Short mmCIF file of C-alpha atoms and ligand atoms in Angstrom, two decimals:
data_model
loop_
_atom_site.label_atom_id
_atom_site.label_comp_id
_atom_site.label_asym_id
_atom_site.label_seq_id
_atom_site.Cartn_x
_atom_site.Cartn_y
_atom_site.Cartn_z
CA MET M 1 9.72 1.70 20.88
CA GLU M 2 10.91 -0.69 23.61
CA LYS M 3 14.56 -1.73 23.34
CA GLU M 4 13.71 -5.47 23.18
CA ASN M 5 11.44 -4.90 20.16
CA VAL M 6 14.05 -2.79 18.39
CA LEU M 7 16.60 -5.58 18.93
CA TRP M 8 14.09 -8.16 17.73
CA ALA M 9 13.38 -6.18 14.53
CA GLU M 10 17.10 -5.62 13.91
CA ASP M 11 17.64 -9.33 14.20
CA VAL M 12 14.84 -10.18 11.76
CA LEU M 13 16.08 -7.47 9.37
CA LYS M 14 19.50 -9.14 9.37
CA LYS M 15 17.87 -12.34 8.13
CA VAL M 16 15.83 -10.39 5.56
CA THR M 17 19.02 -8.64 4.41
CA ALA M 18 20.87 -11.94 4.02
CA LYS M 19 18.01 -13.38 1.97
CA MET M 20 17.55 -10.22 -0.13
CA ALA M 21 21.24 -10.24 -1.07
CA GLN M 22 20.61 -13.59 -2.83
CA VAL M 23 17.22 -12.59 -4.26
CA TYR M 24 18.77 -9.37 -5.56
CA GLU M 25 21.33 -11.26 -7.67
CA ARG M 26 18.57 -13.26 -9.36
CA SER M 27 15.96 -10.47 -9.73
CA LYS M 28 17.88 -7.21 -10.11
CA ASP M 29 16.84 -6.74 -13.74
CA LYS M 30 13.16 -7.51 -13.15
CA ILE M 31 10.11 -5.80 -11.69
CA PRO M 32 8.54 -8.74 -9.84
CA TYR M 33 4.91 -9.19 -8.85
CA THR M 34 4.86 -12.83 -7.69
CA THR M 35 6.86 -16.04 -7.92
CA VAL M 36 6.47 -19.16 -10.01
CA ASN M 37 8.08 -22.18 -8.36
CA GLY M 38 10.10 -19.85 -6.15
CA VAL M 39 11.33 -17.66 -9.04
CA HIS M 40 10.25 -14.03 -9.45
CA ASP M 41 8.22 -13.16 -12.54
CA ASP M 42 8.96 -9.90 -14.38
CA LYS M 43 6.18 -7.37 -15.00
CA SER M 44 8.57 -5.05 -16.88
CA VAL M 45 8.45 -7.45 -19.84
CA ASP M 46 4.75 -7.38 -20.70
CA ASP M 47 2.77 -5.50 -18.05
CA ILE M 48 4.64 -2.30 -17.23
CA GLY M 49 1.41 -0.47 -16.28
CA TRP M 50 0.53 -2.96 -13.51
CA TRP M 51 -0.34 -1.15 -10.27
CA THR M 52 2.30 -2.91 -8.15
CA ASN M 53 5.28 -1.93 -10.29
CA GLY M 54 6.68 0.57 -7.76
CA PHE M 55 7.09 -1.87 -4.87
CA TRP M 56 10.27 -3.59 -6.05
CA GLY M 57 11.90 -0.17 -6.31
CA GLY M 58 10.57 0.59 -2.82
CA ILE M 59 12.12 -2.60 -1.44
CA MET M 60 15.40 -1.58 -3.08
CA TRP M 61 15.29 1.83 -1.31
CA LEU M 62 14.56 0.16 2.03
CA MET M 63 17.46 -2.24 1.49
CA PHE M 64 19.70 0.67 0.49
CA ASN M 65 18.71 2.54 3.63
CA VAL M 66 19.36 -0.49 5.84
CA THR M 67 22.63 -1.65 4.25
CA GLY M 68 24.10 1.40 2.47
CA GLU M 69 24.85 -0.96 -0.47
CA GLU M 70 25.02 1.02 -3.73
CA CYS M 71 23.65 -1.86 -5.84
CA TYR M 72 20.17 -1.39 -4.29
CA ARG M 73 20.12 2.30 -5.14
CA LYS M 74 21.04 1.50 -8.74
CA THR M 75 18.23 -1.03 -9.14
CA ALA M 76 15.71 1.30 -7.45
CA ILE M 77 16.54 3.98 -10.02
CA GLU M 78 16.29 1.48 -12.90
CA ASN M 79 12.80 0.51 -11.67
CA GLU M 80 11.83 4.21 -11.55
CA GLU M 81 13.14 4.80 -15.08
CA LYS M 82 11.29 1.80 -16.50
CA LEU M 83 8.01 3.42 -15.42
CA ASP M 84 8.64 6.43 -17.70
CA LYS M 85 6.85 4.58 -20.54
CA LEU M 86 3.58 5.07 -18.67
CA PHE M 87 3.68 8.80 -19.28
CA LEU M 88 3.13 8.05 -22.99
CA ASN M 89 -0.18 6.25 -22.45
CA TYR M 90 -2.91 7.87 -20.35
CA ARG M 91 -4.65 4.52 -19.93
CA MET M 92 -1.69 3.26 -17.92
CA LEU M 93 -2.11 6.12 -15.46
CA ASP M 94 -4.81 5.95 -12.82
CA HIS M 95 -5.32 6.51 -9.09
CA ASP M 96 -2.50 4.03 -8.45
CA ASN M 97 0.04 6.65 -9.53
CA GLY M 98 0.80 6.91 -5.80
CA PHE M 99 1.63 3.22 -5.46
CA LYS M 100 3.91 3.48 -8.50
CA TRP M 101 5.76 6.73 -7.89
CA LEU M 102 5.82 7.16 -4.08
CA PRO M 103 8.14 4.17 -3.44
CA THR M 104 10.26 5.05 -6.50
CA ALA M 105 10.52 8.70 -7.59
CA VAL M 106 9.39 10.31 -4.32
CA ALA M 107 11.62 8.02 -2.22
CA ASN M 108 14.52 8.87 -4.55
CA TYR M 109 13.82 12.60 -4.33
CA LYS M 110 13.51 12.51 -0.55
CA LEU M 111 16.82 10.68 -0.21
CA THR M 112 18.88 12.29 -2.99
CA LYS M 113 17.05 15.47 -4.13
CA ASN M 114 17.28 14.17 -7.69
CA GLU M 115 15.48 16.69 -9.96
CA GLU M 116 14.47 14.09 -12.57
CA SER M 117 12.66 12.14 -9.86
CA LYS M 118 10.88 15.28 -8.72
CA ASN M 119 9.79 15.90 -12.30
CA ARG M 120 8.37 12.37 -12.65
CA ALA M 121 6.54 12.51 -9.35
CA ILE M 122 5.00 15.93 -10.07
CA LEU M 123 3.76 14.69 -13.46
CA ALA M 124 2.24 11.67 -11.72
CA ALA M 125 0.64 13.95 -9.10
CA ASP M 126 -0.78 16.24 -11.81
CA ASN M 127 -2.36 13.25 -13.48
CA LEU M 128 -3.72 11.94 -10.17
CA ALA M 129 -5.22 15.33 -9.30
CA GLY M 130 -6.78 15.38 -12.79
CA ARG M 131 -8.88 12.36 -11.81
CA PHE M 132 -10.77 14.43 -9.24
CA ASN M 133 -14.50 14.74 -9.80
CA SER M 134 -15.12 18.24 -8.51
CA ASN M 135 -18.92 17.93 -8.11
CA GLY M 136 -18.61 14.59 -6.39
CA GLU M 137 -15.43 15.46 -4.46
CA PHE M 138 -13.78 12.08 -5.05
CA ILE M 139 -10.88 10.74 -7.09
CA ARG M 140 -11.96 8.30 -9.80
CA ALA M 141 -10.21 4.97 -9.21
CA TRP M 142 -9.78 3.17 -12.50
CA ASN M 143 -10.07 3.81 -16.23
CA ASP M 144 -12.46 1.82 -18.42
CA TRP M 145 -11.42 -1.80 -18.67
CA ASP M 146 -11.00 -3.77 -21.88
CA GLY M 147 -13.46 -6.62 -22.06
CA ASP M 148 -16.51 -5.14 -20.31
CA ASP M 149 -18.74 -2.09 -20.61
CA ILE M 150 -19.29 -1.39 -16.91
CA ASP M 151 -19.48 2.34 -16.19
CA ARG M 152 -16.76 3.01 -13.60
CA ARG M 153 -16.68 6.79 -13.87
CA GLY M 154 -18.18 7.14 -10.39
CA TRP M 155 -16.10 4.46 -8.69
CA ALA M 156 -13.74 5.30 -5.84
CA ILE M 157 -11.94 2.73 -3.70
CA ILE M 158 -10.53 2.71 -0.17
CA ASP M 159 -7.05 1.83 -1.53
CA CYS M 160 -6.83 5.40 -2.87
CA MET M 161 -6.15 6.65 0.67
CA MET M 162 -2.61 5.31 0.13
CA ASN M 163 -2.23 7.33 -3.07
CA LEU M 164 -3.09 10.68 -1.44
CA PRO M 165 0.44 11.15 -0.03
CA LEU M 166 1.60 11.78 -3.62
CA LEU M 167 -0.66 14.85 -3.61
CA TYR M 168 0.41 15.98 -0.13
CA TRP M 169 4.05 15.61 -1.19
CA ALA M 170 3.42 17.60 -4.40
CA SER M 171 1.95 20.51 -2.41
CA GLU M 172 4.79 20.37 0.13
CA THR M 173 7.34 20.36 -2.71
CA THR M 174 5.85 22.97 -5.05
CA ASN M 175 4.18 25.17 -2.41
CA ASP M 176 1.01 24.95 -4.53
CA PRO M 177 -2.03 24.10 -2.35
CA ARG M 178 -4.13 22.60 -5.17
CA TYR M 179 -2.85 19.03 -4.75
CA ARG M 180 -3.51 19.08 -1.00
CA GLN M 181 -6.99 20.55 -1.57
CA VAL M 182 -7.87 17.60 -3.81
CA ALA M 183 -6.43 15.09 -1.32
CA VAL M 184 -8.35 16.59 1.61
CA LYS M 185 -11.65 16.67 -0.28
CA HIS M 186 -11.21 13.01 -1.25
CA ALA M 187 -10.19 12.01 2.29
CA ASN M 188 -13.26 13.76 3.71
CA LYS M 189 -15.51 12.02 1.22
CA ALA M 190 -13.92 8.66 2.09
CA LEU M 191 -14.34 9.35 5.80
CA LYS M 192 -18.05 10.01 5.29
CA ASN M 193 -18.89 7.33 2.73
CA PHE M 194 -16.46 4.44 3.22
CA VAL M 195 -16.16 4.09 7.00
CA ARG M 196 -19.06 2.26 8.62
CA GLU M 197 -20.36 2.84 12.14
CA ASP M 198 -18.55 -0.27 13.47
CA GLY M 199 -15.20 0.96 12.08
CA SER M 200 -15.07 -1.43 9.12
CA VAL M 201 -14.60 0.01 5.62
CA LYS M 202 -16.19 -0.66 2.25
CA HIS M 203 -13.95 -1.49 -0.70
CA ILE M 204 -15.69 0.24 -3.64
CA VAL M 205 -18.22 3.07 -3.49
CA GLU M 206 -19.97 4.27 -6.63
CA PHE M 207 -20.97 7.94 -6.66
CA ASP M 208 -23.25 9.85 -9.01
CA VAL M 209 -20.77 11.55 -11.35
CA ASN M 210 -22.77 14.80 -11.42
CA THR M 211 -23.96 15.15 -7.82
CA GLY M 212 -21.58 12.97 -5.80
CA ALA M 213 -24.47 11.15 -4.10
CA GLU M 214 -23.60 7.58 -3.07
CA VAL M 215 -25.25 5.23 -5.57
CA LYS M 216 -24.07 1.83 -4.40
CA ASN M 217 -21.18 0.05 -2.77
CA TYR M 218 -19.48 -3.19 -3.72
CA GLY M 219 -17.54 -5.90 -1.87
CA GLY M 220 -14.85 -5.65 -4.58
CA GLN M 221 -11.92 -7.90 -3.73
CA GLY M 222 -13.62 -9.07 -0.54
CA TYR M 223 -16.14 -11.89 0.03
CA LYS M 224 -19.36 -10.04 -0.83
CA ASP M 225 -21.15 -6.70 -0.86
CA GLY M 226 -21.26 -5.34 2.69
CA SER M 227 -18.30 -7.48 3.77
CA SER M 228 -14.99 -6.57 5.25
CA TRP M 229 -12.04 -7.21 2.95
CA THR M 230 -9.03 -7.23 5.24
CA ARG M 231 -6.52 -5.55 2.92
CA GLY M 232 -9.04 -2.75 2.46
CA GLN M 233 -9.18 -2.37 6.24
CA GLY M 234 -5.37 -2.13 6.17
CA TRP M 235 -5.44 0.54 3.44
CA GLY M 236 -7.94 2.47 5.57
CA ILE M 237 -5.86 2.29 8.76
CA TYR M 238 -2.58 3.25 7.13
CA GLY M 239 -4.16 5.70 4.66
CA PHE M 240 -6.05 7.78 7.23
CA ALA M 241 -2.99 7.76 9.53
CA LEU M 242 -0.96 9.19 6.62
CA SER M 243 -3.56 11.86 5.90
CA TYR M 244 -3.23 12.83 9.56
CA ARG M 245 0.58 12.94 9.24
CA HIS M 246 0.34 15.32 6.28
CA THR M 247 -2.52 17.57 7.46
CA GLY M 248 -2.63 17.41 11.27
CA ASP M 249 -6.44 17.01 11.05
CA ARG M 250 -7.35 14.95 14.13
CA ASN M 251 -10.49 13.56 12.45
CA TYR M 252 -8.17 11.48 10.28
CA LEU M 253 -6.26 10.16 13.30
CA LYS M 254 -9.53 9.29 15.06
CA THR M 255 -10.73 7.53 11.92
CA ALA M 256 -7.48 5.56 11.58
CA GLU M 257 -7.86 4.51 15.24
CA LYS M 258 -11.51 3.55 14.71
CA ILE M 259 -10.67 1.27 11.76
CA ALA M 260 -7.70 -0.14 13.69
CA ASP M 261 -9.98 -0.88 16.68
CA TYR M 262 -12.33 -2.78 14.39
CA PHE M 263 -9.37 -4.70 12.91
CA ILE M 264 -7.94 -5.47 16.37
CA SER M 265 -11.26 -6.82 17.62
CA ASN M 266 -11.22 -9.29 14.71
CA ILE M 267 -7.63 -10.57 14.92
CA PRO M 268 -7.80 -14.35 15.39
CA GLU M 269 -5.89 -16.01 18.25
CA SER M 270 -3.17 -17.05 15.76
CA GLY M 271 -2.53 -13.42 14.79
CA LEU M 272 -2.85 -14.48 11.12
CA ILE M 273 -5.37 -12.60 9.00
CA PRO M 274 -8.09 -14.02 6.70
CA VAL M 275 -8.92 -12.51 3.30
CA ASP M 276 -12.21 -11.13 4.63
CA PHE M 277 -13.25 -10.79 8.26
CA ILE M 278 -16.67 -12.20 7.46
CA GLN M 279 -15.68 -14.99 5.08
CA PRO M 280 -17.47 -18.30 5.75
CA ALA M 281 -16.08 -20.26 8.71
CA ASP M 282 -15.04 -23.20 6.51
CA VAL M 283 -12.88 -20.96 4.28
CA THR M 284 -9.36 -20.71 5.68
CA TRP M 285 -7.68 -18.49 3.04
CA GLU M 286 -5.35 -15.92 4.52
CA ASP M 287 -3.95 -12.64 3.27
CA SER M 288 -0.57 -11.84 4.81
CA THR M 289 -0.44 -8.55 2.88
CA ALA M 290 -3.43 -7.30 4.93
CA SER M 291 -1.55 -8.14 8.07
CA ALA M 292 1.66 -6.36 7.01
CA ILE M 293 -0.22 -3.24 5.84
CA ALA M 294 -2.34 -3.07 9.01
CA ALA M 295 0.85 -3.50 11.09
CA CYS M 296 2.43 -0.53 9.26
CA GLY M 297 -0.74 1.50 9.88
CA MET M 298 -0.91 0.66 13.59
CA LEU M 299 2.79 1.47 14.06
CA GLU M 300 2.21 4.76 12.23
CA ILE M 301 -0.73 5.60 14.53
CA ALA M 302 1.35 4.74 17.62
CA SER M 303 4.08 7.12 16.47
CA PHE M 304 1.87 10.22 16.89
CA GLU M 305 1.97 12.20 20.11
CA GLU M 306 -1.79 12.80 19.87
CA CYS M 307 -2.54 9.06 19.59
CA SER M 308 -5.17 8.07 22.18
CA ASP M 309 -3.32 4.89 23.25
CA PRO M 310 0.10 4.38 21.61
CA ASP M 311 0.86 1.21 23.63
CA ARG M 312 -2.28 -0.50 22.33
CA TYR M 313 -1.61 0.19 18.64
CA ARG M 314 2.09 -0.62 18.94
CA THR M 315 1.30 -3.88 20.77
CA TYR M 316 -1.14 -5.05 18.10
CA GLY M 317 1.07 -3.89 15.22
CA LEU M 318 3.86 -5.97 16.72
CA LYS M 319 1.52 -8.93 17.31
CA LEU M 320 0.71 -9.01 13.60
CA LEU M 321 4.34 -8.63 12.59
CA LYS M 322 5.57 -11.32 14.98
CA ALA M 323 2.88 -13.78 13.84
CA LEU M 324 4.02 -13.26 10.23
CA THR M 325 7.67 -13.64 11.21
CA ASP M 326 7.03 -16.84 13.19
CA SER M 327 5.06 -18.67 10.54
CA ARG M 328 4.56 -16.83 7.25
CA VAL M 329 8.06 -15.99 6.04
CA ASN M 330 10.04 -18.14 3.64
CA TRP M 331 13.66 -17.96 4.82
CA ASN M 332 14.97 -20.24 2.06
CA GLU M 333 17.56 -18.07 0.31
CA ASN M 334 17.29 -20.14 -2.89
CA GLU M 335 13.69 -19.03 -3.39
CA ASP M 336 12.61 -15.48 -4.24
CA ASP M 337 9.37 -15.26 -2.25
CA LEU M 338 9.52 -13.76 1.24
CA LEU M 339 6.01 -13.38 2.70
CA LEU M 340 3.79 -16.46 2.31
CA LYS M 341 0.01 -16.81 1.98
CA CYS M 342 -0.83 -13.52 0.28
CA THR M 343 -4.16 -13.27 -1.57
CA ALA M 344 -5.06 -10.69 -4.21
CA ALA M 345 -8.86 -11.14 -4.13
CA PHE M 346 -11.33 -13.49 -2.45
CA HIS M 347 -12.98 -14.61 -5.70
CA ASP M 348 -9.79 -15.16 -7.68
CA GLU M 349 -8.98 -18.74 -8.62
CA LYS M 350 -5.61 -18.58 -6.92
CA HIS M 351 -5.06 -17.86 -3.21
CA GLU M 352 -2.17 -17.79 -0.76
CA PHE M 353 0.84 -17.04 -2.91
CA SER M 354 3.70 -14.55 -2.88
CA ILE M 355 2.91 -10.89 -3.73
CA ILE M 356 5.51 -8.16 -3.92
CA TYR M 357 3.61 -5.55 -1.87
CA GLY M 358 3.34 -8.11 0.93
CA ASP M 359 7.14 -8.29 0.98
CA PHE M 360 7.37 -4.49 0.78
CA PHE M 361 5.04 -3.72 3.70
CA TYR M 362 6.51 -6.53 5.80
CA ILE M 363 10.00 -5.06 5.36
CA GLU M 364 8.68 -1.52 5.86
CA ALA M 365 7.04 -2.53 9.15
CA LEU M 366 10.29 -4.13 10.37
CA CYS M 367 12.17 -0.95 9.41
CA LYS M 368 9.67 1.15 11.39
CA VAL M 369 10.22 -0.98 14.51
CA ALA M 370 14.00 -0.91 14.06
CA GLY M 371 13.97 2.89 13.55
CA LYS M 372 15.27 2.51 9.98
CA GLY M 373 12.19 3.57 8.02
CA ILE M 374 11.93 6.04 5.15
CA HIS M 375 8.87 8.32 5.06
CA MET M 376 8.12 7.51 1.44
CA TRP M 377 4.32 7.81 1.89
N1 LIG Q 401 -4.95 -1.78 -4.68
C1 LIG Q 401 -5.39 -3.06 -5.13
C2 LIG Q 401 -5.27 -4.10 -4.11
O1 LIG Q 401 -5.07 -3.82 -2.93
O2 LIG Q 401 -5.36 -5.25 -4.49
#
C-alpha cells in the first residue's frame, strides 16, 4: 500500500476512533442493527437471532486492535456471550452462523486463544456444515419462515460465500478436513451456478433438493429477477477472494476478479453505489454497505501475490472508500450512526438508513488500508 494512502486511512481511523469512543459509551450494553433518530436500537432485547448480531462485536474487536483499549475487548466478549442463547434453538441457527460467530468467537479465538470461543465457533461450524445438501452440493440458506409456506429447502444465496470462512477456520483449527470439503463443494457450486458470463452474480438460486439441478433463480433483495443487487456483488467479490485465501485455488481468485471487474465497470462517476446496478434510472437509492463490502473485497484481491493487477483492484477499492469518506459518513459524535445511505433490500419500504454491517465493513476496509486489520474471515 502506498504511504500516502496508509497515512490517509490512519487519519480517517483517528476520526472514527474519536467518534466510536462516544458511541461506545451510549451503546456498550446493546447489540445494534440500526439507529432511530441517531440512537442505536438493541437487537439483544427482542431479536437475538437476527443475522447481523455479530457485527457490533466485530467492530469492538477492530476498535480494540486499533486502540488497545480494554473496554472494547470486554464488550466484544459480552456480544459473543449473548449469542449463546441461539444454541438452544435450532431455528435461530442458519447459514448466517458465519456472520454471527466469525466477527465474535473466531476473532476472539484468533486474538486470545480463548477455549470457550473455540468451542462456540466449532459448534456453529458443525451446525453450518449440517446444512449441506450432499446430493445438490450446496448449503441451504434459510430455515422455513413463519408466515408463509414457501419451500426454501433448495435455496442457496450468494451471501453464503462470506460464511464459508467459518468452515475453513474449523478445518484449520481441528485438522478435520470435513468442514473444508463442504465449503469447497459449495464454493464450486456457487461458481458454476451464481456467476453469470458478464461477471455479475445472482442473489438466490433454487436447486432441486434431490438432484442439485438449478430450478430457478430470484432477484431476492435486488430490483428484479435477473438483476444485479450490488451488495450481492460485494458478497461475491469478497467471498470468492476469501475462498482463495483459505484454499489457494486460483479459480476462486479469477472469479473474485471477474465479479470485481463487472462491479468496477458499473461504478458511477460519483463513486457511490446504487442498490442494484440495473435499477430504473429515476430511482436514486444507494447502498453504502455494498460499497464498503466491495472495497474490502477489492483490497483483499489486491493483497494476493497471484493477483492479475493489484494496482487496479487497490485503486478501485480506495475509490469506493474515499467516496464514502467524503460524503457518506456522519461525523457527528452525538449521533450513533456512522455510514449513511445503507439499504437492506430494494423492495423494502425504507431505504438509505444506518446499518451496522455498513459501519463494520467501512471500518474493516480502513483498517486494511492502514495495515491494522484482523483476519477474522
Ligand atoms: N445477508 C443478507 C443481506 O446481505 O442483506
